[in-house]
Short mmCIF file of C-alpha atoms and ligand atoms in Angstrom, two decimals:
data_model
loop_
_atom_site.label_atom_id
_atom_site.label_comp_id
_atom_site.label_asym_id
_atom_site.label_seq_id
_atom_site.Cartn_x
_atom_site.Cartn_y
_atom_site.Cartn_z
CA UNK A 1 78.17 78.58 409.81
CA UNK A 2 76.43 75.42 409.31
CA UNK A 3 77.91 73.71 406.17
CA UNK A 4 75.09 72.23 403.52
CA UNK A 5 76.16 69.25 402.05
CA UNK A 6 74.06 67.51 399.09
CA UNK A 7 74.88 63.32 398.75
CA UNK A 8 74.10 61.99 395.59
CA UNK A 9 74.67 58.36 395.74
CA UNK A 10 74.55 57.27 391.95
CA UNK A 11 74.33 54.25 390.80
CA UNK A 12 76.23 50.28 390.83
CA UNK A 13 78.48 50.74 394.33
CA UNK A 14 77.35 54.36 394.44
CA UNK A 15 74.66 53.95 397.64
CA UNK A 16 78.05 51.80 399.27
CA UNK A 17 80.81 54.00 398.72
CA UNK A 18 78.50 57.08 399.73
CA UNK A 19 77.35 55.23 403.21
CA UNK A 20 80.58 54.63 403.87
CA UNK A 21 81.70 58.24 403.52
CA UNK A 22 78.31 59.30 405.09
CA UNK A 23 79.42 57.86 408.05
CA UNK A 24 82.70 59.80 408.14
CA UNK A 25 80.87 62.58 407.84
CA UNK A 26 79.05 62.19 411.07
CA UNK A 27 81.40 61.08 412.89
CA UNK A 28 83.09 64.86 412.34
CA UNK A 29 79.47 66.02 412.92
CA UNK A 30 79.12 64.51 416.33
CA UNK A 31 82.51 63.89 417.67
CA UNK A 32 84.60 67.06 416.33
CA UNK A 33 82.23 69.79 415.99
CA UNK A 34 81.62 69.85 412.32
CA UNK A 35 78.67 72.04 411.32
CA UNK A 36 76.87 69.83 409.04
CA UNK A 37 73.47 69.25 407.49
CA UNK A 38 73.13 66.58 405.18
CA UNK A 39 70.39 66.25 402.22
CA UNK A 40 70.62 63.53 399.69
CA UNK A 41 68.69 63.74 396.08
CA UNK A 42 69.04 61.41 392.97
CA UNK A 43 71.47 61.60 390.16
CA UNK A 44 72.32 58.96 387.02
CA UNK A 45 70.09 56.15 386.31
CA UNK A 46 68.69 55.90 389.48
CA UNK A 47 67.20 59.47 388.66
CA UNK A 48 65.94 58.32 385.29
CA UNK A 49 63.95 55.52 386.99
CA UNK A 50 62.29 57.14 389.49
CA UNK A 51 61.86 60.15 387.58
CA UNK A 52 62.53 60.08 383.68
CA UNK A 53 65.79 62.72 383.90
CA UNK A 54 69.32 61.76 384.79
CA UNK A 55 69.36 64.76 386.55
CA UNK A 56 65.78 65.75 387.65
CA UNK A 57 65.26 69.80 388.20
CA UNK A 58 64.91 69.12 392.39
CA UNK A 59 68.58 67.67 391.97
CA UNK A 60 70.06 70.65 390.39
CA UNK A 61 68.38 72.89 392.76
CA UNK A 62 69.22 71.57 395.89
CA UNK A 63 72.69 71.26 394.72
CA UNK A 64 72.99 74.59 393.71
CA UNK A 65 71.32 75.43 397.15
CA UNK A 66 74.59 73.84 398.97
CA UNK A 67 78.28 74.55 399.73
CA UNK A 68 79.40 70.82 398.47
CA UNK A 69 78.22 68.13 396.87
CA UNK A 70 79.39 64.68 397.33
CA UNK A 71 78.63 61.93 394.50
CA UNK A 72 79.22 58.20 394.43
CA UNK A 73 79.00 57.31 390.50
CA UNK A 74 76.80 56.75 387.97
CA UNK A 75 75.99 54.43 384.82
CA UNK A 76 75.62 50.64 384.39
CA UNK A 77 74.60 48.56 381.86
CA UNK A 78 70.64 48.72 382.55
CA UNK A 79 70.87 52.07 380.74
CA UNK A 80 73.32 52.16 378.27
CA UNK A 81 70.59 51.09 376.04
CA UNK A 82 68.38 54.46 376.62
CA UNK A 83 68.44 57.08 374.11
CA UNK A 84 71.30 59.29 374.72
CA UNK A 85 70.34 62.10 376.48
CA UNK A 86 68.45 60.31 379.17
CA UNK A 87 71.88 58.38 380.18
CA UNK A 88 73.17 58.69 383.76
CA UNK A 89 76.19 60.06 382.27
CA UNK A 90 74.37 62.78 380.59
CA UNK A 91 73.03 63.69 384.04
CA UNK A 92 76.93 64.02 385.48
CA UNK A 93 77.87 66.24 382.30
CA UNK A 94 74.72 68.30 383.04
CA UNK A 95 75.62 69.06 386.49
CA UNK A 96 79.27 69.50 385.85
CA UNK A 97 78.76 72.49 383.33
CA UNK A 98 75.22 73.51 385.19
CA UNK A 99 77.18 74.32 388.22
CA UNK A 100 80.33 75.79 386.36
CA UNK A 101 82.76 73.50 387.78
CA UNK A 102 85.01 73.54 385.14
CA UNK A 103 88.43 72.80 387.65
CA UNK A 104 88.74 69.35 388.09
CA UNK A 105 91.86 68.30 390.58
CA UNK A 106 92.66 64.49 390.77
CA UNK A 107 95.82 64.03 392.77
CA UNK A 108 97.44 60.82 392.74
CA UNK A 109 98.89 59.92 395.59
CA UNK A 110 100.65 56.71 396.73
CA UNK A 111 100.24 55.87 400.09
CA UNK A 112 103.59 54.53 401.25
CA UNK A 113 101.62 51.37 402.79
CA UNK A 114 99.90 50.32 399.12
CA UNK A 115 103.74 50.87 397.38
CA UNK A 116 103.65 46.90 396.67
CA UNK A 117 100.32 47.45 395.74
CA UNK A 118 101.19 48.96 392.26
CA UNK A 119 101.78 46.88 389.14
CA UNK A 120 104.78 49.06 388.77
CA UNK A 121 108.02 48.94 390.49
CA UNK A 122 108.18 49.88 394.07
CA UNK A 123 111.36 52.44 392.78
CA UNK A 124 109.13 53.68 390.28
CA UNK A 125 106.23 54.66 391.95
CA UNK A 126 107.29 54.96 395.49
CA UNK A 127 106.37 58.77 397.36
CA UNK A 128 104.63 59.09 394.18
CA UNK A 129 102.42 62.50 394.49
CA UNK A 130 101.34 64.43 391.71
CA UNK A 131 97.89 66.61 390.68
CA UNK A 132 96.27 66.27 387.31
CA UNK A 133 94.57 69.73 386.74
CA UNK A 134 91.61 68.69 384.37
CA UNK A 135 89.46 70.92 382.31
CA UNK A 136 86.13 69.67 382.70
CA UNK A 137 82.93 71.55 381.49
CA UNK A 138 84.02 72.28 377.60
CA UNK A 139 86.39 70.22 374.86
CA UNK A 140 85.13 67.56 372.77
CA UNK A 141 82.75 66.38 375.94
CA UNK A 142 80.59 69.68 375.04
CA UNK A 143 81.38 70.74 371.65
CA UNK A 144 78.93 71.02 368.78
CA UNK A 145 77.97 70.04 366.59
CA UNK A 146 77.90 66.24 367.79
CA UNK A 147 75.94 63.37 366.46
CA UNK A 148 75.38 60.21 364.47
CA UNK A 149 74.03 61.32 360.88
CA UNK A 150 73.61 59.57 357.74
CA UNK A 151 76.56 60.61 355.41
CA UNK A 152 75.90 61.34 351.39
CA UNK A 153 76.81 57.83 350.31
CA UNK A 154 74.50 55.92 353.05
CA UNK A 155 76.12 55.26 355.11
CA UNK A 156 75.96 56.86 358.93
CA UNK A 157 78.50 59.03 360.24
CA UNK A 158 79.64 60.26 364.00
CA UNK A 159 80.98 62.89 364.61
CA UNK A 160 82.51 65.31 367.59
CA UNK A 161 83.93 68.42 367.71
CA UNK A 162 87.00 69.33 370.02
CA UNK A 163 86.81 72.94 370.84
CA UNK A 164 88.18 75.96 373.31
CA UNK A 165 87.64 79.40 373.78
CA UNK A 166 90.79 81.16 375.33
CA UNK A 167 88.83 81.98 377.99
CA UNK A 168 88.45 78.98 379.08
CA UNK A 169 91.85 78.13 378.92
CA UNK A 170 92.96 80.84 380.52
CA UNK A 171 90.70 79.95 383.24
CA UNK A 172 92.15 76.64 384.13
CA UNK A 173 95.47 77.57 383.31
CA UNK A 174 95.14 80.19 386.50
CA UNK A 175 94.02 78.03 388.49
CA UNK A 176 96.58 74.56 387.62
CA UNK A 177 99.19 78.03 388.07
CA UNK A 178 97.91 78.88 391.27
CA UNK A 179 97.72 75.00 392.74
CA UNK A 180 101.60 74.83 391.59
CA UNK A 181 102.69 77.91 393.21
CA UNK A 182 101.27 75.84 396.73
CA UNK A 183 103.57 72.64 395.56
CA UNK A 184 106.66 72.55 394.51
CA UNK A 185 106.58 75.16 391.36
CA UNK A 186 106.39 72.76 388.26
CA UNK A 187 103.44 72.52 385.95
CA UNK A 188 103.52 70.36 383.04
CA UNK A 189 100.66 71.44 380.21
CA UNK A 190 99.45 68.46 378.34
CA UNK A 191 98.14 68.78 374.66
CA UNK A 192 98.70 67.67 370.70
CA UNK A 193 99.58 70.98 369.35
CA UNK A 194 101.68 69.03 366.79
CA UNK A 195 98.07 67.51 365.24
CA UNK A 196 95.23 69.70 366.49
CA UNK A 197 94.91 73.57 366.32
CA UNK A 198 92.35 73.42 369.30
CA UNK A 199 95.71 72.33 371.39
CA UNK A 200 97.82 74.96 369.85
CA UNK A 201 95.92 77.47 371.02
CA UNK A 202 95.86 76.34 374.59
CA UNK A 203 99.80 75.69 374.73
CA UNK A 204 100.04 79.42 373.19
CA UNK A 205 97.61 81.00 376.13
CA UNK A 206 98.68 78.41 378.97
CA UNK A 207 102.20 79.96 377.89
CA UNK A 208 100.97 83.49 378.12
CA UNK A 209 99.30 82.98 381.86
CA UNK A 210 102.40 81.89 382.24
CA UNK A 211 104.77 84.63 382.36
CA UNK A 212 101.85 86.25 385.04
CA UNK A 213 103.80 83.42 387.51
CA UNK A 214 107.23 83.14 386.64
CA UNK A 215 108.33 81.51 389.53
CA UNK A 216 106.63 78.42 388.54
CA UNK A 217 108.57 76.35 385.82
CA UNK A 218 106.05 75.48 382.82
CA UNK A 219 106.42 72.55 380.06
CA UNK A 220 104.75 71.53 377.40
CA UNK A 221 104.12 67.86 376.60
CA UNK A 222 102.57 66.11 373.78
CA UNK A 223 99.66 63.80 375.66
CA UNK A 224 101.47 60.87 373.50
CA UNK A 225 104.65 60.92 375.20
CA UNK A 226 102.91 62.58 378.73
CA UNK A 227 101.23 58.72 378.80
CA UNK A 228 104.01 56.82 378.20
CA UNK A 229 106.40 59.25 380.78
CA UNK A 230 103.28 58.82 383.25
CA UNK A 231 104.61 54.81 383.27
CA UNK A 232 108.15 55.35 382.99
CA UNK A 233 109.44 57.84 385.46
CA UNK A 234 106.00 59.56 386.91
CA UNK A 235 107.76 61.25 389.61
CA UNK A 236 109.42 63.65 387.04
CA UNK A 237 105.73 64.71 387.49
CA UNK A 238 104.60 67.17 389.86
CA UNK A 239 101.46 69.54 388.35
CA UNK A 240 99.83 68.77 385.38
CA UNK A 241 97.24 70.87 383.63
CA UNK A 242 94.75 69.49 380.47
CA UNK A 243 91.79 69.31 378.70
CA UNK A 244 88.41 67.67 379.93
CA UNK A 245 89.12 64.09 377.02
CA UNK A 246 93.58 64.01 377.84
CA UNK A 247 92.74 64.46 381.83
CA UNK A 248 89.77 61.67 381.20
CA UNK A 249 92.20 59.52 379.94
CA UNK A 250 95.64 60.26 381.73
CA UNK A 251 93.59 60.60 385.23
CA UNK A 252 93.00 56.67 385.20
CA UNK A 253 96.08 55.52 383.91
CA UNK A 254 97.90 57.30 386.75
CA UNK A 255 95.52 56.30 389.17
CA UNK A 256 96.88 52.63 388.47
CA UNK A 257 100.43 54.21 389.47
CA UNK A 258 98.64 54.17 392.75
CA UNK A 259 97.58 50.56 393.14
CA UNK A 260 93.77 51.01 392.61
CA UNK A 261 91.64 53.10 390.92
CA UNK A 262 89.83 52.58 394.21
CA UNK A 263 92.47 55.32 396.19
CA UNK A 264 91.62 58.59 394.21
CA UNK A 265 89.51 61.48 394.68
CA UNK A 266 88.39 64.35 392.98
CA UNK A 267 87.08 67.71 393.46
CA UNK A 268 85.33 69.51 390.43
CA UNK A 269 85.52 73.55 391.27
CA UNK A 270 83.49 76.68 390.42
CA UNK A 271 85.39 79.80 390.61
CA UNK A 272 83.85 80.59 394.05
CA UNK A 273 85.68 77.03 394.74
CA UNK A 274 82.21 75.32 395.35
CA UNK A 275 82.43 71.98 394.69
CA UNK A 276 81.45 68.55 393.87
CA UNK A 277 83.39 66.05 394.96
CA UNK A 278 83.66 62.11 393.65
CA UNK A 279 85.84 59.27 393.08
CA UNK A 280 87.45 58.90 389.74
CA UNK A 281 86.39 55.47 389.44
CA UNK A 282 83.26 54.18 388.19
CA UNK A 283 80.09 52.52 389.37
CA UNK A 284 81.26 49.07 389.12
CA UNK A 285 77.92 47.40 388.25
CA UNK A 286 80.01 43.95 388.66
CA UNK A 287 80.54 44.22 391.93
CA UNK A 288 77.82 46.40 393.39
CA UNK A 289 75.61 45.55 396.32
CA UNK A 290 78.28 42.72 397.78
CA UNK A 291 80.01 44.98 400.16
CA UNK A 292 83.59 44.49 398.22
CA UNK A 293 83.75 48.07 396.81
CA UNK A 294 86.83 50.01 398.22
CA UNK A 295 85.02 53.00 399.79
CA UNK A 296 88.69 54.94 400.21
CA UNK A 297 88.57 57.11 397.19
CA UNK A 298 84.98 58.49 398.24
CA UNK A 299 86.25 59.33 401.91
CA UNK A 300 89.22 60.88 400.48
CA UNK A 301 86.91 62.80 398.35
CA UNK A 302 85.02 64.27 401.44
CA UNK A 303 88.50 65.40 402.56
CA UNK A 304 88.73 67.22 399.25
CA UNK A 305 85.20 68.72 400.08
CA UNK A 306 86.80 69.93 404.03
CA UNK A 307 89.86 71.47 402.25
CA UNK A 308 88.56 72.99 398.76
CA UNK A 309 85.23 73.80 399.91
CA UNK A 310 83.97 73.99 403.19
CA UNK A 311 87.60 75.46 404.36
CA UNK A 312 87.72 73.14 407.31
CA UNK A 313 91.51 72.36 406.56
CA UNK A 314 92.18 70.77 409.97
CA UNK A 315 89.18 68.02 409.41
CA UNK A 316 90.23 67.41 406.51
CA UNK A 317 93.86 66.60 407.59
CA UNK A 318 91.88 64.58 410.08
CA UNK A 319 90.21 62.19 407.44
CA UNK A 320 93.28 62.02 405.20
CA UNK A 321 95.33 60.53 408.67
CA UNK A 322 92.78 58.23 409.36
CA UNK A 323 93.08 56.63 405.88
CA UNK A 324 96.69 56.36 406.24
CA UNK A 325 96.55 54.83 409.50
CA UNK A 326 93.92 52.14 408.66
CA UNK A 327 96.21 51.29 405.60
CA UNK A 328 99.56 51.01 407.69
CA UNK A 329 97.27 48.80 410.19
CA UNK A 330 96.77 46.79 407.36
CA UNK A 331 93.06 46.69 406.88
CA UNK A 332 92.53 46.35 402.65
CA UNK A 333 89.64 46.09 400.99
CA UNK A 334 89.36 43.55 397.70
CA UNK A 335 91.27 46.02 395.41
CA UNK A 336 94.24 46.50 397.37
CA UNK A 337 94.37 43.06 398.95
CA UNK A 338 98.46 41.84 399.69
CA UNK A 339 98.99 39.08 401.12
CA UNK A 340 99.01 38.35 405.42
CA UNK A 341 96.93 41.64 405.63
CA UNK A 342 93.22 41.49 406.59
CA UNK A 343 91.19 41.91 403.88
CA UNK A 344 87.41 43.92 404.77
CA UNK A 345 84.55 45.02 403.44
CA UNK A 346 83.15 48.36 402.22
CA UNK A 347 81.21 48.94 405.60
CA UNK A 348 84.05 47.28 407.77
CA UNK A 349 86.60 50.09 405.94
CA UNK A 350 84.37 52.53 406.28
CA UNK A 351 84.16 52.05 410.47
CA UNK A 352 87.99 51.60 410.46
CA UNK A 353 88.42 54.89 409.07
CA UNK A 354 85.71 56.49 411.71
CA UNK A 355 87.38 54.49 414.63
CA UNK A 356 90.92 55.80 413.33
CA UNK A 357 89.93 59.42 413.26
CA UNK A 358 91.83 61.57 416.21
C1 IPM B 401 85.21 60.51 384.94
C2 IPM B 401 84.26 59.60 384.19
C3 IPM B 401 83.24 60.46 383.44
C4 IPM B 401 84.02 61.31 382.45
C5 IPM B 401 82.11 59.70 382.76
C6 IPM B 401 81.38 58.77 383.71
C7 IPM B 401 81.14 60.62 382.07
O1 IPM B 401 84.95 58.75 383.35
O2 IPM B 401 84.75 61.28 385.78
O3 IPM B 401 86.41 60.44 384.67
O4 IPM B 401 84.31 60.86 381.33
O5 IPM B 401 84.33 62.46 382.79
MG1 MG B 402 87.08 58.88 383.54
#
């Protein structure tokens, strides 16, 4: 079976990061047999220039016409400006719930070479390795009503609204269950039930799921404390499972335990585990176009795409080794620069990771 793959570069160091990883791709295309055909279409603000949606109806279509979907990022300052529905982030929302992929995985891994790489203490962080199951296609993101209104006294008012069905919690909650049954058996549910009934109700049905897999240990954590334990002993960590604004938040701060934001991946599942796939970071408008982006977390995103979607386990592993061996060889892009190791750019990390691949 040939595997259909839809690239959506983005925006900022989008068109970089996704080259990079484009090239990975064919490399498994033409040296180890992967089945691949490769279409690319427009998403974010590059969309909204060339065609006045974030995410134009030919997107949407051709991505729900493929097995995977690989994005770069979207957003920079040239739209923020727009009115809000025609943002680039808009468009990423839009495809996110359009396609149903409400499972969101963003592991955090520390690769043993990048251990000095970390703010935090080489003993803290060291064989750090733990999942953040996040909720992603209702919560606050979606809820309504939502808007900036003029209150009774004048003046203008925003407001949001957090909300879950059980459904959907029971959704997630199976699958951040099944992902810790495949680890080590520990899943740590994130919420504010102490403040916010929305919460309570997902510790009360997370806990109910729960007793379907009773050989996986489940505890609760206030998202307070779960950021400040994410800092202070992370490894007490192993699986943890939250809602679309907590993961948001506790998905970058734990990508820092990591030494760059620039390391993770993410896959964002249906529940026919089709995917789209993207690095957690942003489109870095700063930076974009000078071949410094670190292209790492979107290769390690295809990887996801192998494993999660296209069930091509053994090119994934293949990917994921090649990373590790280009870091231990002590190739590092901008991000992750240490001192005495040779520092490259996004293209030059991008062919080390295709030479590397065995
Ligand atoms: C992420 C990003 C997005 C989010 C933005 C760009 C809409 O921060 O994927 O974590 O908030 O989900
Ligand atoms: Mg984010």
């Amino acid at each position: 079976m040939v595997h259909k793959v839809l690239l959506l570069n983005g925006d900022g160091i989008g068109p970089e990061i996704v080259g990079a990883a484009e090239e990975v791709l064919l490399a498994l295309r033409d040296r180890f047999g992967l089945a691949l055909e490769l279409e690319h279409a427009l998403l974010g603000g590059c969309a909204v220039d060339a065609a006045g949606d974030p995410l134009p109806e030919a997107t949407l279509a051709l991505a729900r016409a493929s097995d995977a979907i690989l994005l770069g990022a979207v957003g920079g300052p040239k739209w923020d400006k727009i009115e809000r529905d025609k943002r680039p982030e808009r468009g990423l929302l839009r495809i996110r719930s359009g396609l149903d992929l409400y499972c969101n995985l963003r592991p955090a891994l520390l690769y043993p070479a990048l251990a000095e790489a970390s703010t935090l203490k080489p003993e803290v962080v060291s064989g750090l390795d733990l999942m953040i199951v996040r909720e992603l296609t209702g919560d606050i993101y979606f809820g309504k009503p939502r808007g900036i209104e003029i209150g009774t006294n004048g003046e203008r008012v925003g407001h949001n609204t957090m909300v879950y069905s059980e459904s959907e919690i029971r959704r997630i909650a199976h699958s951040a269950f099944g992902i810790a049954r495949l680890r080590n058996k520990k899943l740590c549910s994130i919420d504010k039930a102490n403040v916010l009934e929305t919460t309570e109700l997902w510790r009360e049905v997370v806990t109910t799921v729960g007793r379907e897999y009773v050989d996986v240990e489940l505890s609760h954590m206030y998202v307070d404390n779960a950021a400040m334990q994410l800092v202070r002993t992370p490894k007490q960590f192993d699986v943890m499972v939250t809602s679309n604004m907590f993961g948001d938040i506790l998905s970058d701060l734990a990508s820092m335990l990591t030494g760059s934001i620039g390391m993770l991946p993410s896959a964002s599942l249906n529940a026919e585990n089709k995917g789209m796939f993207e690095p957690i970071h942003g489109s870095a408008p700063d930076i974009a176009g000078r071949n410094v982006a670190n292209p790492l977390a979107t290769i390690l995103s295809v990887a996801m795409m192998l494993r999660y979607s296209l069930r091509e386990e053994a090119q994934a592993s293949r990917v994921e080794a090649a990373v590790s061996k280009v870091l231990d060889a002590g190739y590092r892009t901008a991000d992750i620069q240490q001192p005495g190791m040779k520092l490259v750019g996004t293209r030059e990390m991008g062919r080390e990771v295709v030479a590397h691949l065995a």
